[in-house]
PDB file of C-alpha atoms in Angstrom:
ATOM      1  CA  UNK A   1      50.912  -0.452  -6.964  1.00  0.00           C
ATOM      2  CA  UNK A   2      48.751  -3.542  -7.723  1.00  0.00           C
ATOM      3  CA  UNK A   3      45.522  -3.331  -9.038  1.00  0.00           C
ATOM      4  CA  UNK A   4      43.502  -4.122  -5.963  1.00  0.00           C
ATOM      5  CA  UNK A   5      45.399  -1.169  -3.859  1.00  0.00           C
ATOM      6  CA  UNK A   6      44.761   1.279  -7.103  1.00  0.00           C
ATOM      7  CA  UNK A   7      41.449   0.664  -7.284  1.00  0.00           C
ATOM      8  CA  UNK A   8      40.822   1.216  -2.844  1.00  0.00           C
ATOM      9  CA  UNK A   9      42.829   4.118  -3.582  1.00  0.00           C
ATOM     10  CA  UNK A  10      40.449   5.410  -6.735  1.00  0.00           C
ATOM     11  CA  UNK A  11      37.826   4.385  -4.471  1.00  0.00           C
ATOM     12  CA  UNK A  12      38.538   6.130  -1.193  1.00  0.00           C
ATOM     13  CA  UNK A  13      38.801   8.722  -3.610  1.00  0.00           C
ATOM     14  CA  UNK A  14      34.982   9.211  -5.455  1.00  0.00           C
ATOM     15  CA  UNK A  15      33.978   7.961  -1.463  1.00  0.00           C
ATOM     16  CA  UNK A  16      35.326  11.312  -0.169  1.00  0.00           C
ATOM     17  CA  UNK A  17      34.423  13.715  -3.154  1.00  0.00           C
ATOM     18  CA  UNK A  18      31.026  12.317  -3.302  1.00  0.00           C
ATOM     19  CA  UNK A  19      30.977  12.709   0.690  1.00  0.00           C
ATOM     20  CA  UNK A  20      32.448  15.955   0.169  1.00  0.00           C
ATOM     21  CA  UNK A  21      29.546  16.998  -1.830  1.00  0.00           C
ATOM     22  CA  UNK A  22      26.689  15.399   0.554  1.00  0.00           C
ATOM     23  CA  UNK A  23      28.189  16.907   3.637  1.00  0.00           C
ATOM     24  CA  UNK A  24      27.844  20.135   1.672  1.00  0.00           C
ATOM     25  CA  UNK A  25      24.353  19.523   0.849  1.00  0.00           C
ATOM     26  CA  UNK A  26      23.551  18.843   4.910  1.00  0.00           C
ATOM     27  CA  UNK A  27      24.488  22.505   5.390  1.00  0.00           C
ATOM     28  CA  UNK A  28      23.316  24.189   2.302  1.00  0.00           C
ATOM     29  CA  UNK A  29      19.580  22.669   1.860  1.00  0.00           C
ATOM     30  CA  UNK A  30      18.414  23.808   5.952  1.00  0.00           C
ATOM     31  CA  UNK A  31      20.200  27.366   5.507  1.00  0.00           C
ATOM     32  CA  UNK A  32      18.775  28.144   1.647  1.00  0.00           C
ATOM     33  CA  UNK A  33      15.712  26.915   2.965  1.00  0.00           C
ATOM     34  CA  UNK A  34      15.689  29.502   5.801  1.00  0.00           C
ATOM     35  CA  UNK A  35      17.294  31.964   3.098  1.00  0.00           C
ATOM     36  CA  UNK A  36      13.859  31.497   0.749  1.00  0.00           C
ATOM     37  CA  UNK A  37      11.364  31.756   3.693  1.00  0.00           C
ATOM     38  CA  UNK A  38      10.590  28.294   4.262  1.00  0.00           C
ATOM     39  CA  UNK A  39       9.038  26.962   7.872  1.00  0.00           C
ATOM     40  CA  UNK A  40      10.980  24.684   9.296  1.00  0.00           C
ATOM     41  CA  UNK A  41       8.253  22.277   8.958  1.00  0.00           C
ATOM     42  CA  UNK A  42       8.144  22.602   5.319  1.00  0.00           C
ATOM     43  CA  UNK A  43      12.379  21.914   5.796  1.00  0.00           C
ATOM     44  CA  UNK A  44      11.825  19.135   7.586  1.00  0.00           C
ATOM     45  CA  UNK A  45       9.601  17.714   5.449  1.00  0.00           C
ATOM     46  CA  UNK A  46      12.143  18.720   2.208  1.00  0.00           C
ATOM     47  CA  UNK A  47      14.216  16.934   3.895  1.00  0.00           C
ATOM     48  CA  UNK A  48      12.620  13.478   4.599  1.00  0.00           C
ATOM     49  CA  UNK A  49      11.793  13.791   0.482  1.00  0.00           C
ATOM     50  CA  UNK A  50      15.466  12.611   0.215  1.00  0.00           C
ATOM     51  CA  UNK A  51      15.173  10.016   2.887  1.00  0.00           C
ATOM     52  CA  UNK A  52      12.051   8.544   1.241  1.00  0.00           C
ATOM     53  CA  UNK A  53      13.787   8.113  -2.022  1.00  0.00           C
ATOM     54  CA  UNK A  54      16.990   6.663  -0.190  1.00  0.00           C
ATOM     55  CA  UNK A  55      14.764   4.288   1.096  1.00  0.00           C
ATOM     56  CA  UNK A  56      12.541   3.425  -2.015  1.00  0.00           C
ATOM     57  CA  UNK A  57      15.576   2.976  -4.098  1.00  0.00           C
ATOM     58  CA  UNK A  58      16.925   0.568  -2.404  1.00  0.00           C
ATOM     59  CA  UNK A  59      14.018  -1.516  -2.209  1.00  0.00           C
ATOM     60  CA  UNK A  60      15.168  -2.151  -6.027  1.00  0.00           C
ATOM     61  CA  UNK A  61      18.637  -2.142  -5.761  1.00  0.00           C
ATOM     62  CA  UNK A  62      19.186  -5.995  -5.258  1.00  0.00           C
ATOM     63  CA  UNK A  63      17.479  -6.507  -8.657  1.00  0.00           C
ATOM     64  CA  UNK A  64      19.636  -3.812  -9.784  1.00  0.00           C
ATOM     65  CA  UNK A  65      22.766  -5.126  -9.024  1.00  0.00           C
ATOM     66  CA  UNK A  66      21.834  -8.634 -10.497  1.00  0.00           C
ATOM     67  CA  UNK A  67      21.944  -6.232 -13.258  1.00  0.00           C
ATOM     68  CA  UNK A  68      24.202  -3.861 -13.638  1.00  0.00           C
ATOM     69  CA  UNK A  69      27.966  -3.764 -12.168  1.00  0.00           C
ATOM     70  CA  UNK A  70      27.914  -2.052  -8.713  1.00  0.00           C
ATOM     71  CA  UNK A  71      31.327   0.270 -10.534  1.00  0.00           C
ATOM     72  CA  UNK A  72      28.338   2.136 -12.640  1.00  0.00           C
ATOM     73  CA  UNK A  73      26.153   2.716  -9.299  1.00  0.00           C
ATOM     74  CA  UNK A  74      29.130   4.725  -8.261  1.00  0.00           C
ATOM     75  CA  UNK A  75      29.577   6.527 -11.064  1.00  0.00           C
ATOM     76  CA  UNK A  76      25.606   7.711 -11.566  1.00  0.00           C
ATOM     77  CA  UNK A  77      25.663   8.377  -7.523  1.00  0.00           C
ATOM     78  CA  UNK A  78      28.959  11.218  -8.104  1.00  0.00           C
ATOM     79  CA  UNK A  79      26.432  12.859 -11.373  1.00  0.00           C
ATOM     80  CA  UNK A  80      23.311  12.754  -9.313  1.00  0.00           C
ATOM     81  CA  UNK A  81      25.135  14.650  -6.161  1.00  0.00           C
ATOM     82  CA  UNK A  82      26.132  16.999  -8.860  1.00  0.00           C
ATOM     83  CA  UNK A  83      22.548  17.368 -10.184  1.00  0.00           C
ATOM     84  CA  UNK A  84      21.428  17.830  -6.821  1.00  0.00           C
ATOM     85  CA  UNK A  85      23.331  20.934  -6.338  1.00  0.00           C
ATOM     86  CA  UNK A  86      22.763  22.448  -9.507  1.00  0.00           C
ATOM     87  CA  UNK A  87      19.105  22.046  -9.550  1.00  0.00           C
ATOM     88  CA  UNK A  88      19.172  24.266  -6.153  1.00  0.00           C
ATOM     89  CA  UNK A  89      21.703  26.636  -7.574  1.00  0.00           C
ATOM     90  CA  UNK A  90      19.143  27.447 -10.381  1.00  0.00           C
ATOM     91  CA  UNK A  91      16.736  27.967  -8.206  1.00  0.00           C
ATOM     92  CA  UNK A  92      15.000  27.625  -4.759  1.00  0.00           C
ATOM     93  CA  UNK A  93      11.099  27.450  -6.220  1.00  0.00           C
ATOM     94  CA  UNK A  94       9.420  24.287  -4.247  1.00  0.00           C
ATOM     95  CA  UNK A  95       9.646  22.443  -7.299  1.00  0.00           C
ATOM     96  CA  UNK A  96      13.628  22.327  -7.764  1.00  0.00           C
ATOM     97  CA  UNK A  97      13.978  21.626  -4.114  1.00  0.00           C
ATOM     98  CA  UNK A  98      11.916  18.849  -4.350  1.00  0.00           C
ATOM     99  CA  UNK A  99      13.707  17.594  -7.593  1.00  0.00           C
ATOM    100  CA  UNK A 100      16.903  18.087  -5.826  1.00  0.00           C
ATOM    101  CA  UNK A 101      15.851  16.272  -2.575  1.00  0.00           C
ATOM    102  CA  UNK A 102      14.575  13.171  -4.956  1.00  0.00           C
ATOM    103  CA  UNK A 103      17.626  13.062  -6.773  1.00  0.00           C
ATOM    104  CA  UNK A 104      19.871  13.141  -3.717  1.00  0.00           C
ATOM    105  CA  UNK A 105      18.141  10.119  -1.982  1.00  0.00           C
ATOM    106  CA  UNK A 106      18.632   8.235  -5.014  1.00  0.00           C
ATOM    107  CA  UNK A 107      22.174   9.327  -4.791  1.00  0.00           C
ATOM    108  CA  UNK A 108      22.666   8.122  -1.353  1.00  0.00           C
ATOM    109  CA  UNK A 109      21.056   4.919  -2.154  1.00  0.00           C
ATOM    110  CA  UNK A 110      23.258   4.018  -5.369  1.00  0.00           C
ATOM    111  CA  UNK A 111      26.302   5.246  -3.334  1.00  0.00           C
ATOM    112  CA  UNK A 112      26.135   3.540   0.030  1.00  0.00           C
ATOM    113  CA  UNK A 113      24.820   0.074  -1.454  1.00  0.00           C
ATOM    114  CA  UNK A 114      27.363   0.142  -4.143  1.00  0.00           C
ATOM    115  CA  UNK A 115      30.578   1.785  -2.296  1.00  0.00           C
ATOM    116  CA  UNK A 116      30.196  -1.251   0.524  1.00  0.00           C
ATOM    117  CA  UNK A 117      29.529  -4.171  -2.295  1.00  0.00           C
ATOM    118  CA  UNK A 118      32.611  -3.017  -4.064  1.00  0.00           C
ATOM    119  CA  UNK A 119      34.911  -2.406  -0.986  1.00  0.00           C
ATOM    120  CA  UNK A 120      33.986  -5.654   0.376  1.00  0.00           C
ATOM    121  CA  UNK A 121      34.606  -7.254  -3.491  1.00  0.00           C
ATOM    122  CA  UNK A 122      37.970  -5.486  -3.109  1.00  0.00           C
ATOM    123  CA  UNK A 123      39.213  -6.117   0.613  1.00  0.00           C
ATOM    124  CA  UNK A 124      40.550 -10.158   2.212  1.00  0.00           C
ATOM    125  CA  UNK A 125      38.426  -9.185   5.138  1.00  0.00           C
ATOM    126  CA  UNK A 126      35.128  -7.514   5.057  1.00  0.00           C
ATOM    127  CA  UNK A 127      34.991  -5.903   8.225  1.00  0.00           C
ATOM    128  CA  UNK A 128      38.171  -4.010   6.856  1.00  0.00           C
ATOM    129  CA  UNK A 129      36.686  -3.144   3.440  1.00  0.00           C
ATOM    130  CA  UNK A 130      33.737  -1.463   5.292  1.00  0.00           C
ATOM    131  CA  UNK A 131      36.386   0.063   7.687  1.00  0.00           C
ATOM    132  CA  UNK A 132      37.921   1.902   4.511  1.00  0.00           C
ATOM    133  CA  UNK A 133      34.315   3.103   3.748  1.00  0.00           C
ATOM    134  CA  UNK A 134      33.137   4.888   7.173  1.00  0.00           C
ATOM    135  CA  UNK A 135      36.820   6.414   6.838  1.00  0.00           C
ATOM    136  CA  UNK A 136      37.132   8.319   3.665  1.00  0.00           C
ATOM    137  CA  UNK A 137      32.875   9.043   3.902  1.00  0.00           C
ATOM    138  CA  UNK A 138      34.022  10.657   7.386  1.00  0.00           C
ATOM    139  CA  UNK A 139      36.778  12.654   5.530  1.00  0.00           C
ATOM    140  CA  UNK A 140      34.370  14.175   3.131  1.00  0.00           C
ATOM    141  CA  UNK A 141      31.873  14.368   5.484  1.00  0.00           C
ATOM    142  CA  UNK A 142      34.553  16.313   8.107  1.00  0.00           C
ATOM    143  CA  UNK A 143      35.729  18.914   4.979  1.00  0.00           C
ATOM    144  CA  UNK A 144      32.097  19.252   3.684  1.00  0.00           C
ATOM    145  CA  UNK A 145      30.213  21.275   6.199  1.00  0.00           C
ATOM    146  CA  UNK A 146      33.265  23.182   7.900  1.00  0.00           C
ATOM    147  CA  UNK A 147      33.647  24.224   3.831  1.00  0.00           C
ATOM    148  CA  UNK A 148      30.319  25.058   3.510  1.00  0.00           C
ATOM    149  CA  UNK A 149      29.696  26.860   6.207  1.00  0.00           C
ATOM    150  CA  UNK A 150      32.915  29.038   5.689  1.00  0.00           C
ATOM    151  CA  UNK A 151      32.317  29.576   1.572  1.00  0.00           C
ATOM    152  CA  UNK A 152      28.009  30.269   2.629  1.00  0.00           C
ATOM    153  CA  UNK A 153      29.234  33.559   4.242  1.00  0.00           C
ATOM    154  CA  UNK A 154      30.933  34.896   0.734  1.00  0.00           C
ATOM    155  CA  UNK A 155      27.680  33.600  -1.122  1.00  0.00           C
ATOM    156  CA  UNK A 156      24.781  31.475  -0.917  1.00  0.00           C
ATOM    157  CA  UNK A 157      25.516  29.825  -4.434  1.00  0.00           C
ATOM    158  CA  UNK A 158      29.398  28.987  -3.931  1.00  0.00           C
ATOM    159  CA  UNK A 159      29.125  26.085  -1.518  1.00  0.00           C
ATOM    160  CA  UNK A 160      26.240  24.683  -4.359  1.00  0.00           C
ATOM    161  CA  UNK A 161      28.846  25.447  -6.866  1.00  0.00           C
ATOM    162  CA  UNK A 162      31.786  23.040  -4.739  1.00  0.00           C
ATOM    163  CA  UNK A 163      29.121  20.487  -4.511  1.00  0.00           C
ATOM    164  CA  UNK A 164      28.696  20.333  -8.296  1.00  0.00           C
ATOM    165  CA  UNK A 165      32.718  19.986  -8.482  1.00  0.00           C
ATOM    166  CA  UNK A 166      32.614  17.436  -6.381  1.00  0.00           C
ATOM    167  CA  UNK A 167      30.231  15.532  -7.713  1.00  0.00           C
ATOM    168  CA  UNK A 168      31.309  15.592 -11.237  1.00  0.00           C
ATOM    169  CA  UNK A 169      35.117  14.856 -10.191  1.00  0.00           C
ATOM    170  CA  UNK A 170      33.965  12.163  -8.441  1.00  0.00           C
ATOM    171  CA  UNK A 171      32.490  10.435 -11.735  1.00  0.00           C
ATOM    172  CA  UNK A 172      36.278   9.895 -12.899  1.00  0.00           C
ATOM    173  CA  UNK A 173      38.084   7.721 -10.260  1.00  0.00           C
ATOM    174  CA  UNK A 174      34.670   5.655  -9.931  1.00  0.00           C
ATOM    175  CA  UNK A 175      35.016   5.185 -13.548  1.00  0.00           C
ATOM    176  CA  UNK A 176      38.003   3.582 -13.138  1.00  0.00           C
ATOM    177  CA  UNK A 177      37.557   1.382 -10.791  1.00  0.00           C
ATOM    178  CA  UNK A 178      37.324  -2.568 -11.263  1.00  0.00           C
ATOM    179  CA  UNK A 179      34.590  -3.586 -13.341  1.00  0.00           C
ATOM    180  CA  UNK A 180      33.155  -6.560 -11.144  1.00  0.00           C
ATOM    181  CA  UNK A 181      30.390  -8.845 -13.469  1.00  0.00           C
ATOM    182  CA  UNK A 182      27.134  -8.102 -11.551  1.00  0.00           C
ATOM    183  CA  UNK A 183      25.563 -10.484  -8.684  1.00  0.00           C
ATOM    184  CA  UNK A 184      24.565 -13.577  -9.535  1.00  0.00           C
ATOM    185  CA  UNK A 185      20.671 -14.477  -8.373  1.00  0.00           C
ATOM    186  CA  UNK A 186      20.641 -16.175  -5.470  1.00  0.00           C
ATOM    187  CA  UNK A 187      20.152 -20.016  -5.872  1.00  0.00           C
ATOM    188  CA  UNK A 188      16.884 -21.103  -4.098  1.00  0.00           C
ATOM    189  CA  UNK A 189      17.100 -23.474  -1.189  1.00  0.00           C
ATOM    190  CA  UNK A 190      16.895 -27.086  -1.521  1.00  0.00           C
ATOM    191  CA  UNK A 191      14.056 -27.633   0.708  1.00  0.00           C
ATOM    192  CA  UNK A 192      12.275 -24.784  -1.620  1.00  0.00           C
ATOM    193  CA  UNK A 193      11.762 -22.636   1.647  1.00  0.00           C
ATOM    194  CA  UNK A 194      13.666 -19.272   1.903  1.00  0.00           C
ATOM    195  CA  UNK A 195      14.610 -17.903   5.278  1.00  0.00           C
ATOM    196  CA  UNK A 196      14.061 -14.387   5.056  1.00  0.00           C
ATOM    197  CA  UNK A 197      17.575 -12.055   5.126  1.00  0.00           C
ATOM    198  CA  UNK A 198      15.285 -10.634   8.556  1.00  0.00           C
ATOM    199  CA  UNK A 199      15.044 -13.953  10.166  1.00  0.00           C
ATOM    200  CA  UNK A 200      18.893 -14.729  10.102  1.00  0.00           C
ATOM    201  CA  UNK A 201      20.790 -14.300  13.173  1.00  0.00           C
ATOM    202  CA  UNK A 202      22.333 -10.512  14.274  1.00  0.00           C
ATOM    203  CA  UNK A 203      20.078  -9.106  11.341  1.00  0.00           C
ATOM    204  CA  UNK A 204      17.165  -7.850  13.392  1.00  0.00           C
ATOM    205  CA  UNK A 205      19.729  -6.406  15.727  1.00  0.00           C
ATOM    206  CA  UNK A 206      21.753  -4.752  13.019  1.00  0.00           C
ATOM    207  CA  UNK A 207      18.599  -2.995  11.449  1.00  0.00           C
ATOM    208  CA  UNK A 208      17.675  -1.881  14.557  1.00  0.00           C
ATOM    209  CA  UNK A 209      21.002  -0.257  15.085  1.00  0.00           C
ATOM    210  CA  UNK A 210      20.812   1.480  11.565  1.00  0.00           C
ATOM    211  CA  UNK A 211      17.737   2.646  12.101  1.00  0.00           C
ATOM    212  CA  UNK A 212      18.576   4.810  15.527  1.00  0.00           C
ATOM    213  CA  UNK A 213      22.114   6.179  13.609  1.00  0.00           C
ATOM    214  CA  UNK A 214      19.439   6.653  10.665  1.00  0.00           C
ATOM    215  CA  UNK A 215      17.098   8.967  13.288  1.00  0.00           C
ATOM    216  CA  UNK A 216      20.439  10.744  14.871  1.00  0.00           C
ATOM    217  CA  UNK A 217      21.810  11.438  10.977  1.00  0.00           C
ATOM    218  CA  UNK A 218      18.292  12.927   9.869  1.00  0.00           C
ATOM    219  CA  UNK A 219      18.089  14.868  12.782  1.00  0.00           C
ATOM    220  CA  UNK A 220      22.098  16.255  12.272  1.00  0.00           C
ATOM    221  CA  UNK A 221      20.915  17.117   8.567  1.00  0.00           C
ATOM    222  CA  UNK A 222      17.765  19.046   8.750  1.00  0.00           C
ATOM    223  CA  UNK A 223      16.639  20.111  13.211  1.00  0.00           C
ATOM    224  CA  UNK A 224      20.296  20.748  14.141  1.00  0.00           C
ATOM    225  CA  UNK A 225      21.376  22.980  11.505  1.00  0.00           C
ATOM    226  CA  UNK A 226      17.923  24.693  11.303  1.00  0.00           C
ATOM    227  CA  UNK A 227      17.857  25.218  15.078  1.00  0.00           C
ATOM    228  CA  UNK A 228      21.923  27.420  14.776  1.00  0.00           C
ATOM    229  CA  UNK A 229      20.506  28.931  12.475  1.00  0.00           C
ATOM    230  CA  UNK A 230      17.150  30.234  13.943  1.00  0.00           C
ATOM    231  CA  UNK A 231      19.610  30.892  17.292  1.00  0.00           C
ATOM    232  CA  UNK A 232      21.537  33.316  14.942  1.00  0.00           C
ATOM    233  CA  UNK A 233      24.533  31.525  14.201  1.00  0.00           C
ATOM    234  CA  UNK A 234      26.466  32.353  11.591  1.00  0.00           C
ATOM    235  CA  UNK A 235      26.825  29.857   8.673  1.00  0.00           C
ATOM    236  CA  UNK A 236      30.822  29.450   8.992  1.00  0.00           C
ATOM    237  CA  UNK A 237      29.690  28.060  13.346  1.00  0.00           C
ATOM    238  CA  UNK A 238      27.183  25.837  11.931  1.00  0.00           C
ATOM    239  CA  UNK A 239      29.193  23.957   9.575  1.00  0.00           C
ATOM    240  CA  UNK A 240      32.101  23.884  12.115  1.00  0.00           C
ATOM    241  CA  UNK A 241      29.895  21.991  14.720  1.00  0.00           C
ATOM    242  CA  UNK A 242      28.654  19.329  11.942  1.00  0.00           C
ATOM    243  CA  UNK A 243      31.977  18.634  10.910  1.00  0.00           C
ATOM    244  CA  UNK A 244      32.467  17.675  14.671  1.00  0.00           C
ATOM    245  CA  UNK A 245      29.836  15.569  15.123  1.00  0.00           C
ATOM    246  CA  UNK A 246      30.509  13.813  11.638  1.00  0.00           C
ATOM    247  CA  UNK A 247      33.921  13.341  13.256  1.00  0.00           C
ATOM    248  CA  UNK A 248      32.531  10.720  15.213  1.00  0.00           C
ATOM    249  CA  UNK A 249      32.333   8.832  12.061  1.00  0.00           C
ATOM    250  CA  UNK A 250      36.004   8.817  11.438  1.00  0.00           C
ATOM    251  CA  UNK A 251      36.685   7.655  15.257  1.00  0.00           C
ATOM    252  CA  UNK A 252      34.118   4.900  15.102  1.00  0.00           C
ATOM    253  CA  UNK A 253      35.394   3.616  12.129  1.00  0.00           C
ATOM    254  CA  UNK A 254      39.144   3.938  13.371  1.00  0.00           C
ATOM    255  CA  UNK A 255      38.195   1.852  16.373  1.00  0.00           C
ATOM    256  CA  UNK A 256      36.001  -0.469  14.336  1.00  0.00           C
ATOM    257  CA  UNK A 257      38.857  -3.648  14.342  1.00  0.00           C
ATOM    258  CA  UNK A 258      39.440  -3.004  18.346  1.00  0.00           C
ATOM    259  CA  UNK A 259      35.916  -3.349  18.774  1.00  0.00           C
ATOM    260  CA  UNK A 260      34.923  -5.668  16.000  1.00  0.00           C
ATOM    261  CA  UNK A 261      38.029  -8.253  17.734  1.00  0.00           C
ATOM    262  CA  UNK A 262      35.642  -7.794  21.235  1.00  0.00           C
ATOM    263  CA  UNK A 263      32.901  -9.771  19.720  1.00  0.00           C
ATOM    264  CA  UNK A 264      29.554  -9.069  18.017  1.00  0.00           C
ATOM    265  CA  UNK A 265      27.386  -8.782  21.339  1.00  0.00           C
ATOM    266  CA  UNK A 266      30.279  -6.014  22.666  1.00  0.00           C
ATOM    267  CA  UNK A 267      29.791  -4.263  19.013  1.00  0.00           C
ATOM    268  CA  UNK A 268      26.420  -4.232  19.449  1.00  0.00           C
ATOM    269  CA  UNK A 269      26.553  -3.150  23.120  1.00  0.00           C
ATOM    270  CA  UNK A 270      29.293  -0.511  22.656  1.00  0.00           C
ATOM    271  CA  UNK A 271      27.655   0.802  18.948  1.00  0.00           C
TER     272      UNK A 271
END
């Protein structure tokens, strides 16, 4: 095996461990919120903690990776996910839950940004290194819940315990992987005018997109799960149905070359 296939192989890898671990965190954080006798408006807004660090992390992470390889992004994502579940395995006080919410966002960020750079760093084709993403996310993301749930119903710290596993394990293939130099700055235009990432053609579309999978995803981790729950289902259902719906991840991205070959105004369309 050449170095290029070892290292999408060490990738796909810390990509399903670390989604392993997340998926088990979309079950875990709604239920052990129920479990300690929060509202679910004080779960939903634990929840959007995470998505508000996601989101100011990777305001920064462009600088970042003009900084630092994308390989060590990986590797701090798999011991945050880790620190996530451990700070809500020592406790459920408001204080580690927000610690553990804050820590996952920045997780997510350092993951997704860096997991896509590399893969497309890695792959001939972009489309295709993305593809290899979206597929071994949806594998962790399809064993993470359905474990959860199933491992919840023994004891409310074992699924934490998994995640921690996960996490950590997922530090040593990312460690591995190629070590690619970090971006180079962008070279200004020669007219000295910019034209915003926004303004470029298929982005505004594409951010739109995001952000409606971004409202379906936050609803799937926090309403959904909350909702079974409140409707009496057991913990072993809940993560069951998740790991369905997250199955849509792994279909999407299996038909992602059919659709990608259709154009980008049928991707669009059909996304």
């Amino acid at each position: 095996m050449d170095s290029v296939n070892c290292d999408r192989a060490l990738s796909a890898l810390a990509i399903i461990l670390f989604s392993f671990a997340l998926g088990t965190l979309s079950v875990v954080v709604p239920l052990l919120g129920v479990h300690a006798g929060y509202t679910p408006s004080e779960i939903g807004l634990l929840v959007a903690v995470a998505a508000i660090a996601q989101l100011i992390t990777r305001l920064y992470m462009g600088a970042l990776m003009r900084r630092i390889p994308d390989r060590s992004f990986l590797v701090g994502s798999g011991l945050m996910i880790a620190i996530s579940c451990a700070l809500l395995a020592i406790s459920t006080a408001v204080v580690f839950f927000v610690a553990s919410q804050l820590v996952q966002g920045i997780a997510r960020a350092f993951f997704w940004t860096s997991s896509q750079t590399h893969a497309v760093r890695t792959s001939a084709a972009p489309v295709s290194g993305l593809r290899d993403v979206n597929l071994a996310a949806g594998i962790g993301a399809l064993l993470g819940p359905t474990v959860a749930g199933y491992f919840w119903e023994a004891s409310v710290q074992l699924p934490l315990i998994m995640g921690i596993v996960a996490g950590s394990v997922s530090v040593v293939p990312a460690a591995l992987l190629i070590r690619f130099p970090p971006f180079a700055a962008r070279p200004s235009s020669p007219t000295g005018r910019d034209v915003r990432l926004w303004r470029r053609p298929g982005v505004n579309a594409a951010c739109w997109m995001n952000t409606g999978a971004g409202v379906w995803k936050s609803i799937l981790d926090s309403y959904v799960p909350l909702a079974l729950s409140l409707a009496g289902q057991t913990a072993a259902v809940i993560g069951i149905l998740l790991s369905i719906a997250n199955a849509a991840v792994l279909v999407g991205s299996t038909a992602s070359g059919w659709v990608r070959r259709r154009g980008v105004r049928a991707s669009l369309v059909i996304g």
